[in-house]
PDB file of C-alpha atoms in Angstrom:
ATOM      1  CA  MET A  71      21.792  12.390 -23.335  1.00  0.00           C
ATOM      2  CA  ASN A  72      18.775  10.303 -22.275  1.00  0.00           C
ATOM      3  CA  TYR A  73      18.364   8.955 -18.743  1.00  0.00           C
ATOM      4  CA  ILE A  74      16.432   6.332 -16.783  1.00  0.00           C
ATOM      5  CA  ILE A  75      15.233   6.671 -13.199  1.00  0.00           C
ATOM      6  CA  GLY A  76      14.605   3.587 -11.068  1.00  0.00           C
ATOM      7  CA  ILE A  77      12.729   3.936  -7.782  1.00  0.00           C
ATOM      8  CA  ASP A  78      12.212   1.474  -4.944  1.00  0.00           C
ATOM      9  CA  GLY A  79       9.333   2.890  -2.924  1.00  0.00           C
ATOM     10  CA  GLY A  80       9.559   1.333   0.525  1.00  0.00           C
ATOM     11  CA  GLY A  81       7.471   1.603   3.657  1.00  0.00           C
ATOM     12  CA  THR A  82      10.195   3.470   5.565  1.00  0.00           C
ATOM     13  CA  LYS A  83      12.261   5.074   2.784  1.00  0.00           C
ATOM     14  CA  THR A  84      12.421   5.501  -0.978  1.00  0.00           C
ATOM     15  CA  ALA A  85      15.607   4.722  -2.887  1.00  0.00           C
ATOM     16  CA  LEU A  86      16.261   6.287  -6.302  1.00  0.00           C
ATOM     17  CA  LYS A  87      18.939   5.599  -8.881  1.00  0.00           C
ATOM     18  CA  LEU A  88      19.605   7.681 -11.982  1.00  0.00           C
ATOM     19  CA  ALA A  89      21.383   6.001 -14.898  1.00  0.00           C
ATOM     20  CA  ASP A  90      22.058   6.709 -18.551  1.00  0.00           C
ATOM     21  CA  VAL A  91      20.572   4.475 -21.246  1.00  0.00           C
ATOM     22  CA  ASP A  92      23.799   2.448 -21.397  1.00  0.00           C
ATOM     23  CA  GLY A  93      23.341   1.375 -17.785  1.00  0.00           C
ATOM     24  CA  LYS A  94      25.931   3.647 -16.195  1.00  0.00           C
ATOM     25  CA  LEU A  95      24.942   4.814 -12.708  1.00  0.00           C
ATOM     26  CA  ILE A  96      24.940   8.605 -12.471  1.00  0.00           C
ATOM     27  CA  LEU A  97      23.838   9.056  -8.853  1.00  0.00           C
ATOM     28  CA  SER A  98      21.744   7.648  -6.001  1.00  0.00           C
ATOM     29  CA  ASN A  99      19.311   9.488  -3.765  1.00  0.00           C
ATOM     30  CA  GLU A 100      16.804   8.789  -0.966  1.00  0.00           C
ATOM     31  CA  GLY A 101      13.431  10.094   0.207  1.00  0.00           C
ATOM     32  CA  GLY A 102      10.728   9.241   2.706  1.00  0.00           C
ATOM     33  CA  PRO A 103       8.084   6.473   2.757  1.00  0.00           C
ATOM     34  CA  CYS A 104       6.218   5.738  -0.484  1.00  0.00           C
ATOM     35  CA  ASN A 105       3.271   3.474   0.402  1.00  0.00           C
ATOM     36  CA  ILE A 106       0.087   5.204  -0.796  1.00  0.00           C
ATOM     37  CA  ASN A 107      -2.075   3.065   1.493  1.00  0.00           C
ATOM     38  CA  SER A 108      -0.305   4.060   4.699  1.00  0.00           C
ATOM     39  CA  MET A 109       1.025   7.530   3.846  1.00  0.00           C
ATOM     40  CA  GLY A 110      -1.662   8.948   1.563  1.00  0.00           C
ATOM     41  CA  LYS A 111      -1.539  10.351  -1.970  1.00  0.00           C
ATOM     42  CA  GLU A 112      -0.655  13.932  -1.002  1.00  0.00           C
ATOM     43  CA  TYR A 113       2.370  12.951   1.092  1.00  0.00           C
ATOM     44  CA  VAL A 114       3.743  10.537  -1.517  1.00  0.00           C
ATOM     45  CA  GLN A 115       3.381  13.061  -4.347  1.00  0.00           C
ATOM     46  CA  LYS A 116       5.138  15.801  -2.349  1.00  0.00           C
ATOM     47  CA  MET A 117       7.933  13.423  -1.355  1.00  0.00           C
ATOM     48  CA  LEU A 118       8.497  12.164  -4.923  1.00  0.00           C
ATOM     49  CA  LYS A 119       8.393  15.680  -6.372  1.00  0.00           C
ATOM     50  CA  GLU A 120      11.057  16.873  -3.934  1.00  0.00           C
ATOM     51  CA  LEU A 121      13.150  13.731  -4.496  1.00  0.00           C
ATOM     52  CA  LEU A 122      13.023  14.082  -8.295  1.00  0.00           C
ATOM     53  CA  GLU A 123      13.807  17.787  -8.217  1.00  0.00           C
ATOM     54  CA  ASP A 124      16.747  17.248  -5.860  1.00  0.00           C
ATOM     55  CA  THR A 125      18.092  14.424  -8.047  1.00  0.00           C
ATOM     56  CA  LEU A 126      17.819  16.395 -11.287  1.00  0.00           C
ATOM     57  CA  SER A 127      19.426  19.433  -9.664  1.00  0.00           C
ATOM     58  CA  LYS A 128      22.399  17.413  -8.422  1.00  0.00           C
ATOM     59  CA  ALA A 129      22.817  15.716 -11.823  1.00  0.00           C
ATOM     60  CA  GLU A 130      22.372  19.064 -13.610  1.00  0.00           C
ATOM     61  CA  ILE A 131      19.802  17.689 -16.035  1.00  0.00           C
ATOM     62  CA  SER A 132      16.177  18.557 -16.778  1.00  0.00           C
ATOM     63  CA  MET A 133      12.984  16.526 -16.381  1.00  0.00           C
ATOM     64  CA  GLU A 134      12.785  16.258 -20.190  1.00  0.00           C
ATOM     65  CA  ASP A 135      16.102  14.365 -20.244  1.00  0.00           C
ATOM     66  CA  VAL A 136      14.520  11.462 -18.319  1.00  0.00           C
ATOM     67  CA  LYS A 137      12.902   9.187 -20.904  1.00  0.00           C
ATOM     68  CA  THR A 138      11.755   6.343 -18.605  1.00  0.00           C
ATOM     69  CA  LEU A 139      10.829   6.245 -14.934  1.00  0.00           C
ATOM     70  CA  CYS A 140      10.260   2.825 -13.387  1.00  0.00           C
ATOM     71  CA  ILE A 141       8.905   2.600  -9.844  1.00  0.00           C
ATOM     72  CA  GLY A 142       8.326  -0.501  -7.751  1.00  0.00           C
ATOM     73  CA  THR A 143       6.307   0.025  -4.596  1.00  0.00           C
ATOM     74  CA  ALA A 144       3.879  -1.789  -2.334  1.00  0.00           C
ATOM     75  CA  GLY A 145       0.151  -1.172  -2.675  1.00  0.00           C
ATOM     76  CA  VAL A 146      -0.054  -0.917  -6.489  1.00  0.00           C
ATOM     77  CA  ASP A 147      -1.252  -4.396  -7.425  1.00  0.00           C
ATOM     78  CA  ARG A 148      -4.724  -3.367  -8.628  1.00  0.00           C
ATOM     79  CA  PRO A 149      -5.352  -1.244 -11.759  1.00  0.00           C
ATOM     80  CA  ASP A 150      -7.012   1.455  -9.619  1.00  0.00           C
ATOM     81  CA  ASP A 151      -3.908   1.663  -7.411  1.00  0.00           C
ATOM     82  CA  LYS A 152      -1.635   1.953 -10.448  1.00  0.00           C
ATOM     83  CA  LYS A 153      -3.805   4.786 -11.758  1.00  0.00           C
ATOM     84  CA  ILE A 154      -3.380   6.623  -8.445  1.00  0.00           C
ATOM     85  CA  MET A 155       0.401   6.212  -8.639  1.00  0.00           C
ATOM     86  CA  GLU A 156       0.377   7.315 -12.285  1.00  0.00           C
ATOM     87  CA  ASP A 157      -1.465  10.491 -11.274  1.00  0.00           C
ATOM     88  CA  ILE A 158       1.016  11.052  -8.443  1.00  0.00           C
ATOM     89  CA  ILE A 159       3.988  10.798 -10.800  1.00  0.00           C
ATOM     90  CA  ARG A 160       2.371  13.112 -13.349  1.00  0.00           C
ATOM     91  CA  GLY A 161       1.736  15.524 -10.493  1.00  0.00           C
ATOM     92  CA  THR A 162       5.493  15.821  -9.945  1.00  0.00           C
ATOM     93  CA  GLY A 163       5.876  17.338 -13.414  1.00  0.00           C
ATOM     94  CA  TYR A 164       7.305  14.233 -15.074  1.00  0.00           C
ATOM     95  CA  SER A 165       5.744  13.472 -18.461  1.00  0.00           C
ATOM     96  CA  GLY A 166       7.962  10.719 -19.905  1.00  0.00           C
ATOM     97  CA  ARG A 167       7.366   6.976 -20.070  1.00  0.00           C
ATOM     98  CA  THR A 168       6.320   5.436 -16.755  1.00  0.00           C
ATOM     99  CA  ILE A 169       6.457   1.829 -15.551  1.00  0.00           C
ATOM    100  CA  ILE A 170       4.592   1.126 -12.306  1.00  0.00           C
ATOM    101  CA  THR A 171       4.854  -2.266 -10.633  1.00  0.00           C
ATOM    102  CA  ASN A 172       5.036  -4.063  -7.297  1.00  0.00           C
ATOM    103  CA  ASP A 173       8.296  -3.670  -5.375  1.00  0.00           C
ATOM    104  CA  ALA A 174       8.779  -7.440  -5.446  1.00  0.00           C
ATOM    105  CA  GLU A 175       9.145  -7.343  -9.234  1.00  0.00           C
ATOM    106  CA  THR A 176      11.838  -4.664  -9.224  1.00  0.00           C
ATOM    107  CA  ALA A 177      13.549  -6.559  -6.399  1.00  0.00           C
ATOM    108  CA  LEU A 178      13.559  -9.647  -8.653  1.00  0.00           C
ATOM    109  CA  TYR A 179      15.298  -7.737 -11.440  1.00  0.00           C
ATOM    110  CA  GLY A 180      17.878  -6.412  -9.015  1.00  0.00           C
ATOM    111  CA  GLY A 181      18.239  -9.652  -7.098  1.00  0.00           C
ATOM    112  CA  VAL A 182      18.931 -12.065  -9.942  1.00  0.00           C
ATOM    113  CA  GLY A 183      20.211  -9.548 -12.471  1.00  0.00           C
ATOM    114  CA  GLY A 184      17.455 -10.218 -14.985  1.00  0.00           C
ATOM    115  CA  ALA A 185      13.879 -11.283 -15.556  1.00  0.00           C
ATOM    116  CA  GLU A 186      13.984 -15.013 -14.714  1.00  0.00           C
ATOM    117  CA  GLY A 187      14.315 -16.341 -11.174  1.00  0.00           C
ATOM    118  CA  VAL A 188      12.796 -15.914  -7.738  1.00  0.00           C
ATOM    119  CA  ILE A 189      13.067 -13.242  -5.052  1.00  0.00           C
ATOM    120  CA  LEU A 190      12.154 -14.003  -1.441  1.00  0.00           C
ATOM    121  CA  ILE A 191      11.837 -11.036   0.904  1.00  0.00           C
ATOM    122  CA  SER A 192      11.529 -11.428   4.659  1.00  0.00           C
ATOM    123  CA  GLY A 193      11.964  -8.340   6.789  1.00  0.00           C
ATOM    124  CA  THR A 194       9.101  -6.701   8.653  1.00  0.00           C
ATOM    125  CA  GLY A 195       6.782  -8.517   6.222  1.00  0.00           C
ATOM    126  CA  SER A 196       7.337 -11.312   3.713  1.00  0.00           C
ATOM    127  CA  ILE A 197       6.635 -11.985   0.040  1.00  0.00           C
ATOM    128  CA  CYS A 198       7.948 -14.171  -2.777  1.00  0.00           C
ATOM    129  CA  PHE A 199       7.822 -13.334  -6.483  1.00  0.00           C
ATOM    130  CA  GLY A 200       9.142 -15.156  -9.533  1.00  0.00           C
ATOM    131  CA  ARG A 201       9.220 -15.198 -13.313  1.00  0.00           C
ATOM    132  CA  ASN A 202      10.209 -17.936 -15.758  1.00  0.00           C
ATOM    133  CA  SER A 203      11.727 -17.704 -19.231  1.00  0.00           C
ATOM    134  CA  GLU A 204       8.254 -17.852 -20.799  1.00  0.00           C
ATOM    135  CA  GLY A 205       7.314 -14.623 -19.036  1.00  0.00           C
ATOM    136  CA  GLU A 206       4.902 -16.253 -16.584  1.00  0.00           C
ATOM    137  CA  THR A 207       4.884 -14.708 -13.118  1.00  0.00           C
ATOM    138  CA  LYS A 208       3.776 -15.920  -9.713  1.00  0.00           C
ATOM    139  CA  ARG A 209       3.484 -14.199  -6.369  1.00  0.00           C
ATOM    140  CA  ALA A 210       2.970 -15.794  -2.957  1.00  0.00           C
ATOM    141  CA  GLY A 211       2.688 -14.080   0.408  1.00  0.00           C
ATOM    142  CA  GLY A 212       2.577 -10.331   0.823  1.00  0.00           C
ATOM    143  CA  TRP A 213      -0.886 -10.391   2.381  1.00  0.00           C
ATOM    144  CA  GLY A 214       0.107  -8.086   5.226  1.00  0.00           C
ATOM    145  CA  HIS A 215       0.704  -8.761   8.910  1.00  0.00           C
ATOM    146  CA  ILE A 216      -2.943  -9.381   9.847  1.00  0.00           C
ATOM    147  CA  ILE A 217      -3.736 -11.902   7.090  1.00  0.00           C
ATOM    148  CA  GLY A 218      -0.325 -13.392   6.402  1.00  0.00           C
ATOM    149  CA  ASP A 219       3.374 -12.371   6.315  1.00  0.00           C
ATOM    150  CA  GLU A 220       4.370 -15.799   7.628  1.00  0.00           C
ATOM    151  CA  GLY A 221       8.075 -16.146   8.314  1.00  0.00           C
ATOM    152  CA  SER A 222       8.554 -12.393   8.671  1.00  0.00           C
ATOM    153  CA  GLY A 223       9.905 -10.313  11.529  1.00  0.00           C
ATOM    154  CA  TYR A 224       6.340  -9.536  12.572  1.00  0.00           C
ATOM    155  CA  TYR A 225       5.460 -13.247  12.502  1.00  0.00           C
ATOM    156  CA  ILE A 226       8.413 -14.031  14.769  1.00  0.00           C
ATOM    157  CA  GLY A 227       7.712 -11.120  17.114  1.00  0.00           C
ATOM    158  CA  ILE A 228       4.006 -11.768  17.596  1.00  0.00           C
ATOM    159  CA  ASN A 229       4.625 -15.495  18.116  1.00  0.00           C
ATOM    160  CA  ALA A 230       7.197 -14.630  20.783  1.00  0.00           C
ATOM    161  CA  ILE A 231       4.628 -12.477  22.581  1.00  0.00           C
ATOM    162  CA  ASN A 232       2.128 -15.345  22.371  1.00  0.00           C
ATOM    163  CA  ARG A 233       4.604 -17.831  23.897  1.00  0.00           C
ATOM    164  CA  ILE A 234       5.476 -15.383  26.693  1.00  0.00           C
ATOM    165  CA  ALA A 235       1.784 -15.059  27.526  1.00  0.00           C
ATOM    166  CA  LYS A 236       1.341 -18.843  27.568  1.00  0.00           C
ATOM    167  CA  GLY A 237       4.354 -19.228  29.829  1.00  0.00           C
ATOM    168  CA  TYR A 238       2.983 -16.602  32.211  1.00  0.00           C
ATOM    169  CA  ASP A 239      -0.388 -18.390  32.347  1.00  0.00           C
ATOM    170  CA  GLY A 240       1.260 -21.767  32.977  1.00  0.00           C
ATOM    171  CA  ILE A 241      -0.058 -23.242  29.733  1.00  0.00           C
ATOM    172  CA  GLU A 242       3.459 -24.139  28.664  1.00  0.00           C
ATOM    173  CA  GLU A 243       7.001 -23.780  29.965  1.00  0.00           C
ATOM    174  CA  LYS A 244       8.552 -20.377  30.540  1.00  0.00           C
ATOM    175  CA  THR A 245      10.974 -18.982  28.028  1.00  0.00           C
ATOM    176  CA  ALA A 246      14.129 -16.878  28.033  1.00  0.00           C
ATOM    177  CA  MET A 247      12.325 -14.595  25.581  1.00  0.00           C
ATOM    178  CA  THR A 248      10.299 -13.220  28.506  1.00  0.00           C
ATOM    179  CA  ASP A 249      13.113 -11.398  30.309  1.00  0.00           C
ATOM    180  CA  LEU A 250      14.777 -10.287  27.078  1.00  0.00           C
ATOM    181  CA  ILE A 251      11.630  -8.759  25.593  1.00  0.00           C
ATOM    182  CA  LEU A 252      10.297  -7.264  28.836  1.00  0.00           C
ATOM    183  CA  GLU A 253      13.641  -5.581  29.496  1.00  0.00           C
ATOM    184  CA  HIS A 254      13.763  -4.305  25.907  1.00  0.00           C
ATOM    185  CA  LEU A 255      10.260  -2.823  26.216  1.00  0.00           C
ATOM    186  CA  ASN A 256      10.862  -1.601  29.787  1.00  0.00           C
ATOM    187  CA  LEU A 257       7.941  -3.649  31.117  1.00  0.00           C
ATOM    188  CA  LYS A 258       7.730  -5.081  34.649  1.00  0.00           C
ATOM    189  CA  SER A 259       5.376  -7.967  33.866  1.00  0.00           C
ATOM    190  CA  PRO A 260       4.109  -9.930  30.850  1.00  0.00           C
ATOM    191  CA  GLN A 261       0.753  -8.278  31.507  1.00  0.00           C
ATOM    192  CA  GLY A 262       2.348  -5.067  30.245  1.00  0.00           C
ATOM    193  CA  LEU A 263       2.374  -6.641  26.774  1.00  0.00           C
ATOM    194  CA  ILE A 264      -1.371  -5.938  26.570  1.00  0.00           C
ATOM    195  CA  GLU A 265      -0.672  -2.223  26.785  1.00  0.00           C
ATOM    196  CA  PHE A 266       2.219  -2.508  24.319  1.00  0.00           C
ATOM    197  CA  VAL A 267       0.237  -4.401  21.665  1.00  0.00           C
ATOM    198  CA  TYR A 268      -3.211  -2.842  21.967  1.00  0.00           C
ATOM    199  CA  ARG A 269      -2.872   0.657  23.387  1.00  0.00           C
ATOM    200  CA  SER A 270       0.671   1.998  23.028  1.00  0.00           C
ATOM    201  CA  GLY A 271       0.420   2.778  19.327  1.00  0.00           C
ATOM    202  CA  ALA A 272       3.054   0.175  18.501  1.00  0.00           C
ATOM    203  CA  GLY A 273       2.719  -0.993  14.909  1.00  0.00           C
ATOM    204  CA  LYS A 274       3.984  -3.938  12.930  1.00  0.00           C
ATOM    205  CA  SER A 275       7.516  -2.517  12.760  1.00  0.00           C
ATOM    206  CA  GLU A 276       7.822  -2.339  16.550  1.00  0.00           C
ATOM    207  CA  ILE A 277       6.574  -5.907  16.939  1.00  0.00           C
ATOM    208  CA  ALA A 278       8.822  -7.094  14.100  1.00  0.00           C
ATOM    209  CA  SER A 279      11.838  -5.549  15.858  1.00  0.00           C
ATOM    210  CA  LEU A 280      11.425  -8.154  18.626  1.00  0.00           C
ATOM    211  CA  ALA A 281      12.643 -10.832  16.196  1.00  0.00           C
ATOM    212  CA  LYS A 282      16.264 -10.045  17.048  1.00  0.00           C
ATOM    213  CA  LEU A 283      15.542 -10.825  20.720  1.00  0.00           C
ATOM    214  CA  VAL A 284      14.031 -14.171  19.727  1.00  0.00           C
ATOM    215  CA  ASP A 285      17.292 -14.852  17.923  1.00  0.00           C
ATOM    216  CA  GLU A 286      19.209 -13.891  21.073  1.00  0.00           C
ATOM    217  CA  ALA A 287      17.080 -16.285  23.165  1.00  0.00           C
ATOM    218  CA  TYR A 288      17.728 -19.031  20.605  1.00  0.00           C
ATOM    219  CA  LYS A 289      21.467 -18.492  20.930  1.00  0.00           C
ATOM    220  CA  GLN A 290      21.052 -18.897  24.704  1.00  0.00           C
ATOM    221  CA  GLY A 291      19.564 -22.348  24.086  1.00  0.00           C
ATOM    222  CA  ASP A 292      15.870 -21.495  24.453  1.00  0.00           C
ATOM    223  CA  THR A 293      13.882 -24.282  22.775  1.00  0.00           C
ATOM    224  CA  LEU A 294      10.715 -22.233  22.301  1.00  0.00           C
ATOM    225  CA  ALA A 295      12.654 -19.519  20.499  1.00  0.00           C
ATOM    226  CA  GLU A 296      14.213 -22.181  18.278  1.00  0.00           C
ATOM    227  CA  GLU A 297      10.761 -23.588  17.552  1.00  0.00           C
ATOM    228  CA  ILE A 298       9.506 -20.168  16.404  1.00  0.00           C
ATOM    229  CA  LEU A 299      12.524 -19.579  14.152  1.00  0.00           C
ATOM    230  CA  LEU A 300      12.409 -23.046  12.591  1.00  0.00           C
ATOM    231  CA  ARG A 301       8.698 -22.596  11.888  1.00  0.00           C
ATOM    232  CA  ALA A 302       9.403 -19.211  10.315  1.00  0.00           C
ATOM    233  CA  ALA A 303      11.975 -20.813   8.011  1.00  0.00           C
ATOM    234  CA  PHE A 304       9.497 -23.538   7.058  1.00  0.00           C
ATOM    235  CA  GLU A 305       6.807 -20.959   6.271  1.00  0.00           C
ATOM    236  CA  LEU A 306       9.248 -19.093   4.031  1.00  0.00           C
ATOM    237  CA  PHE A 307      10.113 -22.358   2.316  1.00  0.00           C
ATOM    238  CA  LEU A 308       6.415 -23.080   1.670  1.00  0.00           C
ATOM    239  CA  THR A 309       6.001 -19.592   0.193  1.00  0.00           C
ATOM    240  CA  ALA A 310       8.986 -20.074  -2.116  1.00  0.00           C
ATOM    241  CA  LYS A 311       7.807 -23.598  -2.998  1.00  0.00           C
ATOM    242  CA  ALA A 312       4.473 -22.261  -4.246  1.00  0.00           C
ATOM    243  CA  VAL A 313       6.278 -19.914  -6.651  1.00  0.00           C
ATOM    244  CA  ILE A 314       8.901 -22.414  -7.789  1.00  0.00           C
ATOM    245  CA  ASP A 315       6.395 -25.202  -8.491  1.00  0.00           C
ATOM    246  CA  TYR A 316       3.943 -22.944 -10.328  1.00  0.00           C
ATOM    247  CA  LEU A 317       6.678 -21.621 -12.636  1.00  0.00           C
ATOM    248  CA  LYS A 318       8.187 -25.108 -13.082  1.00  0.00           C
ATOM    249  CA  LEU A 319      11.587 -23.806 -12.019  1.00  0.00           C
ATOM    250  CA  ASN A 320      12.120 -27.030 -10.073  1.00  0.00           C
ATOM    251  CA  ARG A 321      13.152 -28.707 -13.324  1.00  0.00           C
ATOM    252  CA  LYS A 322      16.123 -26.493 -14.143  1.00  0.00           C
ATOM    253  CA  GLU A 323      18.966 -24.489 -12.664  1.00  0.00           C
ATOM    254  CA  ALA A 324      17.744 -21.129 -11.396  1.00  0.00           C
ATOM    255  CA  PHE A 325      18.578 -18.445  -8.852  1.00  0.00           C
ATOM    256  CA  LEU A 326      16.566 -17.573  -5.764  1.00  0.00           C
ATOM    257  CA  ALA A 327      17.731 -14.282  -4.267  1.00  0.00           C
ATOM    258  CA  VAL A 328      16.934 -13.483  -0.629  1.00  0.00           C
ATOM    259  CA  ASN A 329      16.483 -10.054   0.876  1.00  0.00           C
ATOM    260  CA  GLY A 330      15.428  -8.675   4.254  1.00  0.00           C
ATOM    261  CA  SER A 331      16.721  -8.670   7.824  1.00  0.00           C
ATOM    262  CA  VAL A 332      15.157 -12.007   8.843  1.00  0.00           C
ATOM    263  CA  ILE A 333      16.253 -14.202   5.953  1.00  0.00           C
ATOM    264  CA  GLU A 334      19.674 -12.533   5.682  1.00  0.00           C
ATOM    265  CA  LYS A 335      20.708 -11.852   9.291  1.00  0.00           C
ATOM    266  CA  ASN A 336      18.905 -14.478  11.390  1.00  0.00           C
ATOM    267  CA  GLU A 337      21.297 -17.418  11.282  1.00  0.00           C
ATOM    268  CA  CYS A 338      18.770 -20.039  12.383  1.00  0.00           C
ATOM    269  CA  VAL A 339      16.126 -18.991   9.837  1.00  0.00           C
ATOM    270  CA  SER A 340      18.663 -18.589   7.035  1.00  0.00           C
ATOM    271  CA  ASN A 341      20.370 -21.951   7.615  1.00  0.00           C
ATOM    272  CA  GLU A 342      17.113 -23.866   7.938  1.00  0.00           C
ATOM    273  CA  PHE A 343      15.651 -22.252   4.823  1.00  0.00           C
ATOM    274  CA  LYS A 344      18.775 -23.112   2.821  1.00  0.00           C
ATOM    275  CA  ARG A 345      18.693 -26.685   4.168  1.00  0.00           C
ATOM    276  CA  LEU A 346      15.080 -27.138   3.074  1.00  0.00           C
ATOM    277  CA  MET A 347      15.804 -25.644  -0.340  1.00  0.00           C
ATOM    278  CA  ASN A 348      18.872 -27.799  -0.905  1.00  0.00           C
ATOM    279  CA  LYS A 349      16.987 -30.928   0.128  1.00  0.00           C
ATOM    280  CA  ASN A 350      13.945 -30.291  -2.061  1.00  0.00           C
ATOM    281  CA  TYR A 351      15.339 -28.167  -4.902  1.00  0.00           C
ATOM    282  CA  PRO A 352      19.023 -29.024  -5.360  1.00  0.00           C
ATOM    283  CA  LEU A 353      19.208 -27.262  -8.743  1.00  0.00           C
ATOM    284  CA  ILE A 354      18.148 -23.900  -7.353  1.00  0.00           C
ATOM    285  CA  LYS A 355      20.911 -21.711  -5.976  1.00  0.00           C
ATOM    286  CA  VAL A 356      20.024 -19.519  -2.992  1.00  0.00           C
ATOM    287  CA  THR A 357      22.000 -16.296  -3.161  1.00  0.00           C
ATOM    288  CA  SER A 358      22.120 -12.738  -1.873  1.00  0.00           C
ATOM    289  CA  MET A 359      20.780 -10.005  -4.153  1.00  0.00           C
ATOM    290  CA  LYS A 360      23.170  -9.009  -6.921  1.00  0.00           C
ATOM    291  CA  ASN A 361      21.830  -5.460  -6.851  1.00  0.00           C
ATOM    292  CA  ASP A 362      19.180  -3.575  -4.891  1.00  0.00           C
ATOM    293  CA  ALA A 363      15.575  -3.045  -5.974  1.00  0.00           C
ATOM    294  CA  ALA A 364      16.184   0.542  -7.141  1.00  0.00           C
ATOM    295  CA  TRP A 365      18.786  -0.722  -9.611  1.00  0.00           C
ATOM    296  CA  GLY A 366      16.344  -3.493 -10.486  1.00  0.00           C
ATOM    297  CA  ALA A 367      13.892  -0.741 -11.465  1.00  0.00           C
ATOM    298  CA  VAL A 368      16.591   0.747 -13.708  1.00  0.00           C
ATOM    299  CA  LEU A 369      17.166  -2.644 -15.347  1.00  0.00           C
ATOM    300  CA  MET A 370      13.428  -3.087 -15.817  1.00  0.00           C
ATOM    301  CA  GLY A 371      13.235   0.366 -17.386  1.00  0.00           C
ATOM    302  CA  MET A 372      16.105  -0.471 -19.738  1.00  0.00           C
ATOM    303  CA  LYS A 373      14.543  -3.778 -20.779  1.00  0.00           C
ATOM    304  CA  ASN A 374      11.147  -2.246 -21.427  1.00  0.00           C
TER     305      ASN A 374
END
């Protein structure tokens, strides 16, 4: 029997799915972070080797039985990065066919169930990726939290901190986000945000986690929180628009799958994004992902 392995290499965890060549799921497994830029080559190779060995042991098959391994992960957009990931995979002992691509592409396969359509991801960061029936692809966003990631959890969190600071200085009105976020971070004053942002070691994930408190302030009627969330939705719409227009998907019925805590769980962002899409692209159906990105990697491996 021949098998396919699909891997979604995330920034916090790695999801793996093992399937036979007929598309039957054999088992699922998980490992640690997989971003070579943040974790380093040695860590990622050790993690993948252990994950593969554990998977094969549980399935009672050998490495030689796996004919295709498809991995989608962040940080492999350049040829040099793909070569690093190729070396990492070979270092695990796997010698079969390998497909290495960005995690947005495998998410597209999983999200829309095939090659054509659009995937919009907004969690800690944000990115949009699409492909049309002619095989053309387009990516927008995904520049990281310092350069871009508009409409993401980080975008919402850092804008909330900015509005709290302006309220404290008297530049604009005070906001309910202040008490909610200070209590969450166990800070006595907005001035404590300087320590939190610059010296505490807090990263983009910690700042992105504040997005749920912005949502809470919005539900309490805070207008500044609403302003941040509506702007986030508009930024996500602009990102999706760039992909849709480039691929000429605005002229036909197509699916746009959404994934990530912000676009899926934040009611204000989700509703506003869907409103903007329906108004400007009535033929495009916004939907949840049909399958996850790891299964998308399996589908991509089967197709190729």
